[in-house]
Coordinates of C-alpha atoms in Angstrom, one line a residue:
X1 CA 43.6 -85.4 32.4
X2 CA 39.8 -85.1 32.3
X3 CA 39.6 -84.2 36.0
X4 CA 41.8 -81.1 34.7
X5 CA 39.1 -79.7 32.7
X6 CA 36.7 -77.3 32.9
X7 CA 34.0 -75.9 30.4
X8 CA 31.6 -72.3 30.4
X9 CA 28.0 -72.4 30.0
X10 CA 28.7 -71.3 26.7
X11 CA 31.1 -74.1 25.8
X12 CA 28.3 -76.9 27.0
X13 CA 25.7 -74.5 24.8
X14 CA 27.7 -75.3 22.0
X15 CA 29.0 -78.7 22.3
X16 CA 25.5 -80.5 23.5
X17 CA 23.7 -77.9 20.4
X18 CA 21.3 -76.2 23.3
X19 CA 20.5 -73.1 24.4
X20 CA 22.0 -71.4 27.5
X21 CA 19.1 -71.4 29.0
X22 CA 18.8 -75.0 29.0
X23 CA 22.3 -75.5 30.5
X24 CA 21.3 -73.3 33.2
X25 CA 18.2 -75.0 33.6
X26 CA 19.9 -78.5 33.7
X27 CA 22.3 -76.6 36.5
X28 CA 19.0 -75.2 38.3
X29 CA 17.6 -78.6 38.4
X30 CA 21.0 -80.5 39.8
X31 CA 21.4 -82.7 36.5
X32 CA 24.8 -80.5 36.3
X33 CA 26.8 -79.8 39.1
X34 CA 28.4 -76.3 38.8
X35 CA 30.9 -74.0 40.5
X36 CA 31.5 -70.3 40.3
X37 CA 35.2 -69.2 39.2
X38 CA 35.0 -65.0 39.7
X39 CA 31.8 -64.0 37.7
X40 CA 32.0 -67.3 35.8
X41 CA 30.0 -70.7 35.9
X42 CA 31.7 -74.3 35.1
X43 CA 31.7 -77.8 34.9
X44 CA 34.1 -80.1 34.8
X45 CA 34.3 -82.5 32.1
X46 CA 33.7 -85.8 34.5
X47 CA 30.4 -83.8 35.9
X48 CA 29.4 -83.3 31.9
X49 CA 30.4 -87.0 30.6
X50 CA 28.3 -88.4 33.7
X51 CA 25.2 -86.1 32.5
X52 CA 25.7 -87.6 28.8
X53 CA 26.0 -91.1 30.2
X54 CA 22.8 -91.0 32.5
X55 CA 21.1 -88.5 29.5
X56 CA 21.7 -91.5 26.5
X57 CA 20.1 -93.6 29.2
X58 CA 17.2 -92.2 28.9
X59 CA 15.4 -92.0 25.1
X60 CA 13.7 -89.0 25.9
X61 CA 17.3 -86.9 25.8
X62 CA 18.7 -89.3 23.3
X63 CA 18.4 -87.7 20.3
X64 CA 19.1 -84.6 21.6
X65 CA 22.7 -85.3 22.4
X66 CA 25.8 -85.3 20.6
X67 CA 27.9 -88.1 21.1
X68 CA 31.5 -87.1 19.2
X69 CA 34.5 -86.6 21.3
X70 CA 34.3 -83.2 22.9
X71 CA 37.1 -80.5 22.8
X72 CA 39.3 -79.8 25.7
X73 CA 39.0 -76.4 27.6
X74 CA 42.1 -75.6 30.3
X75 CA 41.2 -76.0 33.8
X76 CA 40.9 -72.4 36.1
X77 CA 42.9 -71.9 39.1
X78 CA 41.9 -70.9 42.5
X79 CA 38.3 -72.4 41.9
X80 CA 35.2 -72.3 44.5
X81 CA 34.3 -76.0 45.7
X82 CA 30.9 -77.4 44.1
X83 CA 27.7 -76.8 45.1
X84 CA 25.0 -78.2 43.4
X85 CA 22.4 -78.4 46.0
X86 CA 22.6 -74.5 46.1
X87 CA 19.7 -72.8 44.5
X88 CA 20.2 -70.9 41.5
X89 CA 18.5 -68.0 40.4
X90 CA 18.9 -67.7 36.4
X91 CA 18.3 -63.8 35.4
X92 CA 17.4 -63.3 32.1
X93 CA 17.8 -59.6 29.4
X94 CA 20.6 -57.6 28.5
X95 CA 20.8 -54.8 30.3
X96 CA 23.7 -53.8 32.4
X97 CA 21.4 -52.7 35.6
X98 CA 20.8 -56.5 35.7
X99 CA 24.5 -57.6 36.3
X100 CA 24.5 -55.0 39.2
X101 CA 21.2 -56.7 40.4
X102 CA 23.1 -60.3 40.5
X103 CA 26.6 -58.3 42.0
X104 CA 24.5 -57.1 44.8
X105 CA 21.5 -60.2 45.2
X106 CA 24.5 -62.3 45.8
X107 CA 25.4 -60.1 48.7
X108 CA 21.7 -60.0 50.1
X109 CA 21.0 -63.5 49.9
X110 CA 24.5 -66.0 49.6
X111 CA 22.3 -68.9 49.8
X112 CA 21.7 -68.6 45.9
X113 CA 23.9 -68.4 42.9
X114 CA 22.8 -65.6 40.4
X115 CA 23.1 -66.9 36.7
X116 CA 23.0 -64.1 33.8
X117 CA 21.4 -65.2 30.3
X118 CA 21.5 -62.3 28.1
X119 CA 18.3 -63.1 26.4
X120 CA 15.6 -61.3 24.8
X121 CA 12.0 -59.7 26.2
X122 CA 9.9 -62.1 24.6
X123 CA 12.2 -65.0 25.0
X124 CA 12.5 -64.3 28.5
X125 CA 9.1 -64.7 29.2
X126 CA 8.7 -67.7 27.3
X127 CA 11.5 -69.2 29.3
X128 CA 9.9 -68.4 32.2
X129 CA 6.8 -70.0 30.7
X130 CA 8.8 -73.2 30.9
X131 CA 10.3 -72.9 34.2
X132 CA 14.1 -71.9 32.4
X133 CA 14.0 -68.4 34.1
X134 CA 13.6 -67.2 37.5
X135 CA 13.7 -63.1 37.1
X136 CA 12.8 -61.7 33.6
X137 CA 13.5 -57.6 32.2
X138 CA 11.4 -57.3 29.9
X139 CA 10.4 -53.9 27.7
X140 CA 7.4 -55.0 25.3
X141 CA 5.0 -52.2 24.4
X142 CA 1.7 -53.0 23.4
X143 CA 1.0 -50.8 20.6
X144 CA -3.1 -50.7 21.2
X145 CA -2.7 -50.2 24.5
X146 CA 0.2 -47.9 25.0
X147 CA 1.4 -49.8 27.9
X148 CA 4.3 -52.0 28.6
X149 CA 5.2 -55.4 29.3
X150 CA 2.0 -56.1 31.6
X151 CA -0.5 -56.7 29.0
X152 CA 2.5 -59.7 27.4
X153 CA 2.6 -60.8 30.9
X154 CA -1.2 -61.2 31.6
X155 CA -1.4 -63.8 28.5
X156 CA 2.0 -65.7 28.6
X157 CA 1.9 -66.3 32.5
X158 CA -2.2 -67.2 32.8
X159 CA -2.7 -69.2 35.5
X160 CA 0.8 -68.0 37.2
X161 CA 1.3 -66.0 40.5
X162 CA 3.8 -63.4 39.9
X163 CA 4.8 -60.3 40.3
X164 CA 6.4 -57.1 38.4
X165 CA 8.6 -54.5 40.0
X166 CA 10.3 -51.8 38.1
X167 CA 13.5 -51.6 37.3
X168 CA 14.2 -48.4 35.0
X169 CA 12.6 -46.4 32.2
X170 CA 15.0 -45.5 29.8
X171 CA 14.7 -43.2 26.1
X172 CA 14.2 -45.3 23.4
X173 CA 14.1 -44.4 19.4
X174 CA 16.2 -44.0 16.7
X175 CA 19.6 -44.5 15.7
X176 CA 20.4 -41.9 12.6
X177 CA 23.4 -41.2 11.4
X178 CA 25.4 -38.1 11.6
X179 CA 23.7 -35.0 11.0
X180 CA 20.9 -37.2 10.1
X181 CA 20.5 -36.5 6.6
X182 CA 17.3 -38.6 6.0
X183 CA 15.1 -36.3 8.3
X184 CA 14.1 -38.6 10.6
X185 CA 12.1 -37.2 13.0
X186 CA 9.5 -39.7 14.2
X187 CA 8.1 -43.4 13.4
X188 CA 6.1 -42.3 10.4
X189 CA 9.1 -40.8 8.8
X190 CA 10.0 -44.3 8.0
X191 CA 7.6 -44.5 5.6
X192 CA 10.3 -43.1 2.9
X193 CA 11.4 -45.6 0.2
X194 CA 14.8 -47.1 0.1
X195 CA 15.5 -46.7 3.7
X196 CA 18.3 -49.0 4.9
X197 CA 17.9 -50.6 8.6
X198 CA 19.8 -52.4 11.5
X199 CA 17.1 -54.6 13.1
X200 CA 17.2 -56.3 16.1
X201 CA 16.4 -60.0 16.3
X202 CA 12.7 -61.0 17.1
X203 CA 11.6 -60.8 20.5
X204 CA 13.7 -58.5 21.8
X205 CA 12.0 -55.2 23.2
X206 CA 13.6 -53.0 20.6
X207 CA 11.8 -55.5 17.7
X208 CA 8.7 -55.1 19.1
X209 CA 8.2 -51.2 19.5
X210 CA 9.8 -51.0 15.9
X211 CA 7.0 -53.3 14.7
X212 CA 4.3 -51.7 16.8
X213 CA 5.3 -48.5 15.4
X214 CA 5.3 -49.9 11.6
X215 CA 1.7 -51.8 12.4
X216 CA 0.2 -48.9 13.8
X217 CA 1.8 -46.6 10.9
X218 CA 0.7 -48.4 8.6
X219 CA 4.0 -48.7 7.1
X220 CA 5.0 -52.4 5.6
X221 CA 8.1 -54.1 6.6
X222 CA 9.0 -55.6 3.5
X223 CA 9.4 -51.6 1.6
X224 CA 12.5 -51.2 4.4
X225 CA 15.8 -52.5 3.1
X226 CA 17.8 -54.6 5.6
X227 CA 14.6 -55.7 7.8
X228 CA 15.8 -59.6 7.7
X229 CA 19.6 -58.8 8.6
X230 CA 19.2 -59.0 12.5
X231 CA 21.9 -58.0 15.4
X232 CA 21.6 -58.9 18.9
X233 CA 22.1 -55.8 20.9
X234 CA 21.6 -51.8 21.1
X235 CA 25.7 -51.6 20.1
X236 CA 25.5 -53.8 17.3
X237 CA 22.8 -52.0 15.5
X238 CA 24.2 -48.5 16.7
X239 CA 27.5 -49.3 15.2
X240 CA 26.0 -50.3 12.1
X241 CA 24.5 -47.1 11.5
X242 CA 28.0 -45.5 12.6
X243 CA 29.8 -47.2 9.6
X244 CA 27.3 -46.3 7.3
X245 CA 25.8 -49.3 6.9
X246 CA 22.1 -48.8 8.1
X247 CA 20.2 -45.5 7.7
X248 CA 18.6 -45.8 11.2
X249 CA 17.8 -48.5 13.5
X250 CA 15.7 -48.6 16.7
X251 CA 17.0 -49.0 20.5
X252 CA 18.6 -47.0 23.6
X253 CA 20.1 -43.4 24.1
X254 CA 22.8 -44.9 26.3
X255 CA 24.2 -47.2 23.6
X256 CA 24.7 -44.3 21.0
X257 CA 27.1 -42.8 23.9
X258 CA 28.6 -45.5 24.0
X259 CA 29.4 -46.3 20.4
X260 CA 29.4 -42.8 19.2
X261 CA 29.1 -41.6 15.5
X262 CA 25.3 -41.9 15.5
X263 CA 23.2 -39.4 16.7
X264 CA 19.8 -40.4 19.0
X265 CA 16.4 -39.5 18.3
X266 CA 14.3 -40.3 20.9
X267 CA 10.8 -41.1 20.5
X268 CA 9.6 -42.8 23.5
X269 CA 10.0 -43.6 27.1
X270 CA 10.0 -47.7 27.8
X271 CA 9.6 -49.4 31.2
X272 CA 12.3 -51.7 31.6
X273 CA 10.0 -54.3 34.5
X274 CA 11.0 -57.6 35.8
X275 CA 9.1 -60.6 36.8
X276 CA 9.5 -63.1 39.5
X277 CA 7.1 -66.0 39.7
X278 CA 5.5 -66.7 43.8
X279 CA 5.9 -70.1 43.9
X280 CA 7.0 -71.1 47.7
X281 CA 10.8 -71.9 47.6
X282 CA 10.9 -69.0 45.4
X283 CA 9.4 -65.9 48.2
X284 CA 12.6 -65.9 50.5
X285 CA 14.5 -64.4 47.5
X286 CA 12.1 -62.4 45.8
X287 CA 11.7 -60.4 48.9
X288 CA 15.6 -60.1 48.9
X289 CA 15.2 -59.4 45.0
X290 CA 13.1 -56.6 46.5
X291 CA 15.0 -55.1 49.6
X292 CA 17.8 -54.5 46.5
X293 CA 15.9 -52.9 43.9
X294 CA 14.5 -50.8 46.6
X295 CA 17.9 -50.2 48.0
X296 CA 19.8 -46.9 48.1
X297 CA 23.3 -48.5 46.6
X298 CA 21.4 -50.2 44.2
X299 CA 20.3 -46.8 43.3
X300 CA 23.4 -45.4 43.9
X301 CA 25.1 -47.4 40.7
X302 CA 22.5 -46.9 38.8
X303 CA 22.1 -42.9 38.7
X304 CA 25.2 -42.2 36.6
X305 CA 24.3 -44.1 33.8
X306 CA 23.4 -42.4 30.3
X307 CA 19.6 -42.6 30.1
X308 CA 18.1 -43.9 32.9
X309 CA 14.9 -43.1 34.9
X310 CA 15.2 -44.7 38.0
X311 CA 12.4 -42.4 39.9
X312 CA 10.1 -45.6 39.5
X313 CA 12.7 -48.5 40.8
X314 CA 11.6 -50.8 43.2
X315 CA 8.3 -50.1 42.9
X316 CA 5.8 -53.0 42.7
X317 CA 3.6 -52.5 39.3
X318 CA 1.8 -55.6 38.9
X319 CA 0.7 -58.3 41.6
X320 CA -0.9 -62.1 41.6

């Protein structure tokens, strides 16, 4: 029976062809009634046929909406009730220090439902730009500048009050392999010919510095072998280099502990900031948002991971 079932962000990403940032935006909004089951975000298949129905209504989502019959996902047991009129907060990057920000927000403010999109730097921002995103990570360096993430901020958000706390500094560089048998010491060792890389996809924090680096260096992308073939995390590309496939690619110390058969090479400390917009529905959570990163258990989880600086979290960088 359609009552029976259920679908994940993901599955409503992929059936209406949208990003999962737009499904949570469309949640965020009301347009989609959700419910939480564990660490998981659904909506039954009546909620998502009603949405279509009201969405073909209206020309505007028309043509963005798929109309064939959609595939059947079993229902989950022991499910919270629905509550759309809670607010959500969607939480946008990829690192693991934000899932323990959303396990312990939802416990300093139960009035709103954390959503994770594990989404890119730049991305991030952009979402935010169009009111898809309510706390960004990002870890963009600005090559001329030397700085990170505020001087991206200052031009996608003109005209927005925000702010930007810390949330780590972590080592970032490069992924070799074993032994490292190209001698790679530093950026401008990638200036060798015939060179095989694991990139990340664009806009992601680890892009950027690798193409600050090449910019400043001098050193043109198109000599590099495997500069196109994209992965979208730290593990992917570390892995890559692990099997041999990639002489180096760019990204964190803790992800070459966890995948092993690489070796690090660190080149460079990144600031790892987010950033909450001050509109006034948003300031009762922000300063929860705060209270945690600011928290001793939130520090507490953090201090045994691989990598992490956290001698700088909580502390408010940047201020609108």
């Amino acid at each position: 029976m359609t009552s029976d079932i259920s679908y994940t962000t993901e599955d409503i990403s992929k059936l209406l062809k949208i990003s999962k940032l737009t499904v949570y935006d469309l949640i965020k909004k009301g347009d989609l009634p959700a419910y939480r089951v564990g660490k998981q975000m659904r909506v039954d298949a009546a909620d998502l046929e009603a949405y279509k129905v009201r969405a073909k209504s209206s020309r505007g989502h028309a043509a963005a909406i798929k109309t064939e019959p959609i595939e059947t996902v079993p229902s989950q047991k022991h499910v919270t009730t629905k509550t759309a009129s809670q607010p959500t907060v969607v939480i946008t990057g990829q690192d693991v220090s934000l899932d323990i920000l959303a396990k312990h927000l939802e416990k300093k403010a139960p009035q709103i439902r954390p959503l994770r999109s594990y989404v890119g730097s730049l991305d991030s921002l952009i979402a935010m730009y169009k009111g898809e995103s309510d706390i960004v990570s990002t870890h963009l360096l600005d090559g001329d500048t030397g700085e990170y993430n505020i001087p991206y901020i200052r031009k996608l958000l003109i005209g927005s009050s925000y702010i930007v706390i810390n949330l780590v500094s972590r080592s970032a560089g490069l992924y070799v392999q074993k032994g490292n048998p190209k001698q790679l010491r530093g950026w401008a060792d990638l200036q060798q010919s015939h060179l095989r890389l694991a990139n990340r996809e664009k806009g992601s924090g680890a892009r950027v510095l690798l193409d600050e680096q090449l910019r400043l260096h001098g050193i043109p992308w198109r000599q590099i072998l495997g500069y196109d073939q994209e992965e979208s995390n730290h593990m992917g590309v570390a892995g890559k280099v692990a099997l041999g496939e990639a002489d180096f690619g760019v990204g964190i110390e803790k992800a070459a502990y966890m995948v092993g058969g690489v070796d690090f090479i660190p080149l460079i400390k990144e600031r790892v900031d987010l950033v909450m917009l001050k509109k006034p529905d948003n300031l009762a959570w922000i300063e929860a948002a705060k209270q945690v990163l600011q928290s001793e258990a939130f520090h507490h989880e953090l201090r045994p991971i691989q990598g992490y600086d956290i001698s700088q979290t909580g502390q408010v960088l940047f201020e609108t």
